[in-house]
CSV table of C-alpha atoms in Angstrom, one decimal:
chain,number,residue,atom,x,y,z
A,1,MET,CA,149.0,95.4,111.0
A,2,THR,CA,147.6,92.1,109.9
A,3,ARG,CA,145.9,91.6,113.2
A,4,SER,CA,144.3,95.0,112.9
A,5,ILE,CA,142.9,94.2,109.5
A,6,LEU,CA,141.5,90.9,110.8
A,7,VAL,CA,139.8,92.7,113.7
A,8,VAL,CA,138.2,95.3,111.3
A,9,ALA,CA,137.1,92.5,108.9
A,10,PHE,CA,135.5,90.6,111.8
A,11,LEU,CA,133.7,93.7,113.0
A,12,CYS,CA,132.4,94.4,109.5
A,13,LEU,CA,131.2,90.8,109.1
A,14,ALA,CA,129.5,90.9,112.5
A,15,SER,CA,127.8,94.2,111.6
A,16,SER,CA,126.5,92.8,108.3
A,17,LEU,CA,125.2,89.7,110.0
A,18,SER,CA,123.3,91.8,112.6
A,19,PHE,CA,121.3,93.4,109.8
A,20,ALA,CA,120.5,90.2,108.0
A,21,TYR,CA,116.8,90.1,108.7
A,22,ASP,CA,115.8,87.2,106.4
A,23,PRO,CA,117.2,83.8,107.1
A,24,SER,CA,120.2,82.9,104.9
A,25,PRO,CA,119.6,79.9,102.7
A,26,LEU,CA,121.4,76.7,103.6
A,27,GLN,CA,120.5,74.8,100.4
A,28,ASP,CA,119.8,75.7,96.8
A,29,LEU,CA,116.0,75.8,97.2
A,30,CYS,CA,113.4,75.9,100.0
A,31,VAL,CA,110.1,76.4,98.3
A,32,ALA,CA,107.5,77.4,100.9
A,33,ASP,CA,104.9,74.8,101.9
A,34,LEU,CA,102.1,77.2,102.4
A,35,ASN,CA,99.8,74.4,103.5
A,36,SER,CA,102.0,73.2,106.4
A,37,THR,CA,100.7,73.7,109.9
A,38,VAL,CA,104.3,74.0,111.2
A,39,ARG,CA,105.2,77.7,112.0
A,40,VAL,CA,108.8,78.9,111.9
A,41,ASN,CA,110.4,82.2,111.0
A,42,GLY,CA,109.5,81.9,107.4
A,43,PHE,CA,108.0,78.7,106.0
A,44,VAL,CA,109.0,75.1,106.1
A,45,CYS,CA,110.4,73.6,102.9
A,46,LYS,CA,108.3,71.7,100.4
A,47,ASP,CA,109.5,68.2,99.5
A,48,PRO,CA,112.1,69.0,96.8
A,49,MET,CA,110.9,66.1,94.7
A,50,ARG,CA,107.5,67.8,94.4
A,51,LEU,CA,108.8,71.1,93.0
A,52,THR,CA,107.6,72.4,89.7
A,53,ALA,CA,108.1,75.6,87.6
A,54,LYS,CA,104.9,77.0,89.1
A,55,ASP,CA,106.6,77.3,92.4
A,56,PHE,CA,108.8,80.0,90.9
A,57,PHE,CA,106.3,81.7,88.5
A,58,LEU,CA,103.7,84.4,88.5
A,59,ASP,CA,102.0,85.9,85.5
A,60,GLY,CA,99.9,89.0,84.9
A,61,LEU,CA,102.1,91.7,86.4
A,62,ASP,CA,101.7,93.7,83.2
A,63,LYS,CA,98.0,94.2,83.7
A,64,VAL,CA,96.8,97.6,84.8
A,65,ARG,CA,95.1,97.8,88.2
A,66,THR,CA,92.8,100.8,88.4
A,67,PRO,CA,92.9,102.3,91.9
A,68,THR,CA,89.4,102.6,93.5
A,69,ASN,CA,90.4,103.5,97.1
A,70,ALA,CA,90.4,106.9,98.8
A,71,VAL,CA,94.2,107.3,98.4
A,72,GLY,CA,94.3,106.6,94.7
A,73,SER,CA,96.8,103.7,94.4
A,74,THR,CA,96.8,99.9,94.1
A,75,VAL,CA,99.7,97.9,95.3
A,76,THR,CA,100.1,94.4,93.8
A,77,PRO,CA,102.6,92.3,95.9
A,78,VAL,CA,104.9,89.6,94.6
A,79,ASN,CA,106.3,88.0,97.7
A,80,VAL,CA,106.5,84.5,99.2
A,81,MET,CA,102.8,84.2,99.4
A,82,GLN,CA,102.5,84.6,95.6
A,83,ILE,CA,105.7,82.8,94.7
A,84,PRO,CA,106.6,80.1,97.2
A,85,GLY,CA,110.0,79.7,95.6
A,86,LEU,CA,111.0,83.0,97.1
A,87,ASN,CA,111.2,81.4,100.6
A,88,THR,CA,114.6,82.1,102.2
A,89,LEU,CA,115.9,84.1,99.1
A,90,GLY,CA,115.4,87.5,100.8
A,91,ILE,CA,113.8,89.4,97.9
A,92,SER,CA,110.3,90.4,96.7
A,93,LEU,CA,108.7,93.1,94.6
A,94,VAL,CA,105.5,95.1,94.1
A,95,ARG,CA,103.7,96.8,91.3
A,96,ILE,CA,102.1,100.1,92.2
A,97,ASP,CA,99.4,101.7,90.0
A,98,TYR,CA,98.6,105.4,90.8
A,99,ALA,CA,95.5,107.3,89.7
A,100,PRO,CA,96.0,110.9,88.6
A,101,TYR,CA,97.1,112.7,91.8
A,102,GLY,CA,96.9,109.4,93.7
A,103,GLN,CA,99.4,108.4,96.3
A,104,ASN,CA,100.9,105.5,98.1
A,105,PRO,CA,100.6,107.1,101.5
A,106,PRO,CA,103.2,107.3,104.2
A,107,HIS,CA,104.2,103.8,105.4
A,108,THR,CA,107.2,101.7,106.4
A,109,HIS,CA,108.5,98.3,105.6
A,110,PRO,CA,109.8,96.9,108.9
A,111,ARG,CA,111.8,94.1,107.3
A,112,GLY,CA,113.1,95.4,104.0
A,113,THR,CA,114.8,98.2,102.0
A,114,GLU,CA,112.9,99.3,98.9
A,115,ILE,CA,114.3,100.3,95.5
A,116,LEU,CA,111.6,101.8,93.2
A,117,THR,CA,111.6,102.4,89.4
A,118,VAL,CA,109.1,104.6,87.6
A,119,LEU,CA,107.7,102.9,84.5
A,120,GLU,CA,105.1,105.5,83.5
A,121,GLY,CA,104.3,109.0,84.8
A,122,THR,CA,105.9,111.4,87.2
A,123,LEU,CA,106.1,110.8,91.0
A,124,PHE,CA,107.1,113.0,93.9
A,125,VAL,CA,108.7,110.7,96.5
A,126,GLY,CA,110.4,111.0,99.9
A,127,PHE,CA,111.3,109.5,103.2
A,128,VAL,CA,112.0,110.8,106.7
A,129,THR,CA,115.0,109.9,108.8
A,130,SER,CA,114.6,108.8,112.4
A,131,ASN,CA,114.6,110.9,115.6
A,132,PRO,CA,115.9,113.4,116.5
A,133,ASP,CA,116.8,114.8,113.0
A,134,ASN,CA,113.6,113.7,111.2
A,135,ARG,CA,115.2,115.0,108.0
A,136,PHE,CA,112.9,114.9,104.9
A,137,ILE,CA,114.7,113.6,101.8
A,138,SER,CA,112.6,114.0,98.6
A,139,GLN,CA,112.9,113.8,94.8
A,140,LEU,CA,110.8,114.2,91.7
A,141,LEU,CA,111.0,111.1,89.6
A,142,HIS,CA,110.3,110.6,85.9
A,143,LYS,CA,110.0,107.5,83.7
A,144,GLY,CA,113.1,105.4,84.2
A,145,ASP,CA,114.2,107.1,87.4
A,146,VAL,CA,115.2,105.0,90.4
A,147,PHE,CA,114.9,105.9,94.1
A,148,VAL,CA,115.8,104.0,97.3
A,149,PHE,CA,113.8,103.9,100.6
A,150,PRO,CA,116.0,102.6,103.5
A,151,ILE,CA,114.6,99.8,105.7
A,152,GLY,CA,112.1,100.9,108.4
A,153,LEU,CA,111.9,104.6,107.4
A,154,ILE,CA,108.6,106.3,106.7
A,155,HIS,CA,108.2,107.0,103.0
A,156,PHE,CA,105.6,107.8,100.3
A,157,GLN,CA,105.0,108.3,96.6
A,158,PHE,CA,102.6,110.9,95.1
A,159,ASN,CA,101.6,111.0,91.4
A,160,VAL,CA,101.9,114.7,90.4
A,161,GLY,CA,100.6,114.1,86.9
A,162,LYS,CA,97.2,114.4,85.3
A,163,THR,CA,97.6,110.8,83.9
A,164,SER,CA,98.0,107.5,85.6
A,165,ALA,CA,101.5,106.3,86.8
A,166,VAL,CA,103.1,102.9,87.3
A,167,ALA,CA,106.1,101.9,89.3
A,168,ILE,CA,107.9,98.6,90.2
A,169,ALA,CA,109.7,98.2,93.5
A,170,GLY,CA,112.1,95.6,94.7
A,171,LEU,CA,112.4,94.8,98.4
A,172,SER,CA,115.2,93.1,100.4
A,173,SER,CA,112.9,90.5,102.1
A,174,GLN,CA,110.7,87.7,101.0
A,175,ASN,CA,108.0,89.2,103.2
A,176,PRO,CA,109.0,92.9,104.0
A,177,GLY,CA,105.7,93.8,105.7
A,178,VAL,CA,104.0,97.1,105.5
A,179,ILE,CA,102.7,99.5,108.2
A,180,THR,CA,100.6,102.4,106.7
A,181,ILE,CA,100.9,105.2,109.3
A,182,ALA,CA,97.4,106.6,109.1
A,183,ASP,CA,95.8,103.1,109.2
A,184,ALA,CA,97.9,102.0,112.2
A,185,VAL,CA,97.5,105.2,114.2
A,186,PHE,CA,93.8,106.0,113.5
A,187,GLY,CA,92.4,102.7,112.4
A,188,SER,CA,93.9,100.3,115.0
A,189,ASP,CA,91.6,97.6,116.5
A,190,PRO,CA,90.7,98.4,119.2
A,191,LYS,CA,91.2,102.1,118.8
A,192,ILE,CA,93.9,104.0,120.5
A,193,SER,CA,92.4,106.5,123.0
A,194,ALA,CA,91.5,109.8,121.4
A,195,ASP,CA,93.0,111.5,124.5
A,196,ILE,CA,96.3,109.9,123.8
A,197,LEU,CA,96.3,110.8,120.1
A,198,ALA,CA,95.2,114.4,120.9
A,199,GLY,CA,98.1,114.8,123.2
A,200,ALA,CA,100.6,113.2,120.8
A,201,PHE,CA,99.4,115.4,117.8
A,202,GLN,CA,98.8,118.5,119.9
A,203,VAL,CA,95.3,119.0,118.6
A,204,ASP,CA,91.8,119.0,120.0
A,205,LYS,CA,90.2,115.6,120.8
A,206,LYS,CA,87.3,116.4,118.4
A,207,ILE,CA,89.7,116.4,115.5
A,208,ILE,CA,91.0,113.0,116.5
A,209,ASP,CA,87.4,111.7,116.7
A,210,VAL,CA,86.7,113.0,113.2
A,211,ILE,CA,89.8,111.4,111.8
A,212,GLN,CA,89.2,108.0,113.5
A,213,SER,CA,85.7,107.9,112.1
A,214,LYS,CA,87.2,107.8,108.6
A,215,PHE,CA,89.1,104.6,109.4
């Protein structure tokens, strides 16, 4: 019985390690040296004798960012590029400002799960599971509500209100990355062949040409 428990415990540990995308810290601190020319999976550590409170600090996240783009949202990241002290700690966050009826369009975070809290307004949010089910999970969120978007899955937020909305989201990576679906598919450089996209989306090539022209 004891042996069986040990085997199960080992498998659980191995499974958890296989999903640990960010490097685990091996010391108390590893503040990113953003000026180093050395490139590793993350950033090399700054000399610990040169650390200051500024390496762990960022101000101004309370300030409103008025969206001016076509989708009606502004994302303000707080990751290792803004706070070098986040290096190796496996967390980051973003502030998202939404114009009335604005959206944070369908996108993925390849390296992090997201947990979002609504600070102001009402958001309709959702994500889609992977093939073959492609199940759509959605929820209407009000001020104070929290929702989770699992790592790697396509998700979005849409402001259903007539007023602006604000949300804060935490992510399980110091640099979770973001792939906006429309930008990646229709705005790649160089462009993906319109013939390929027409076949993939089962539409006329002229429609693809029009969409690509907007990106």
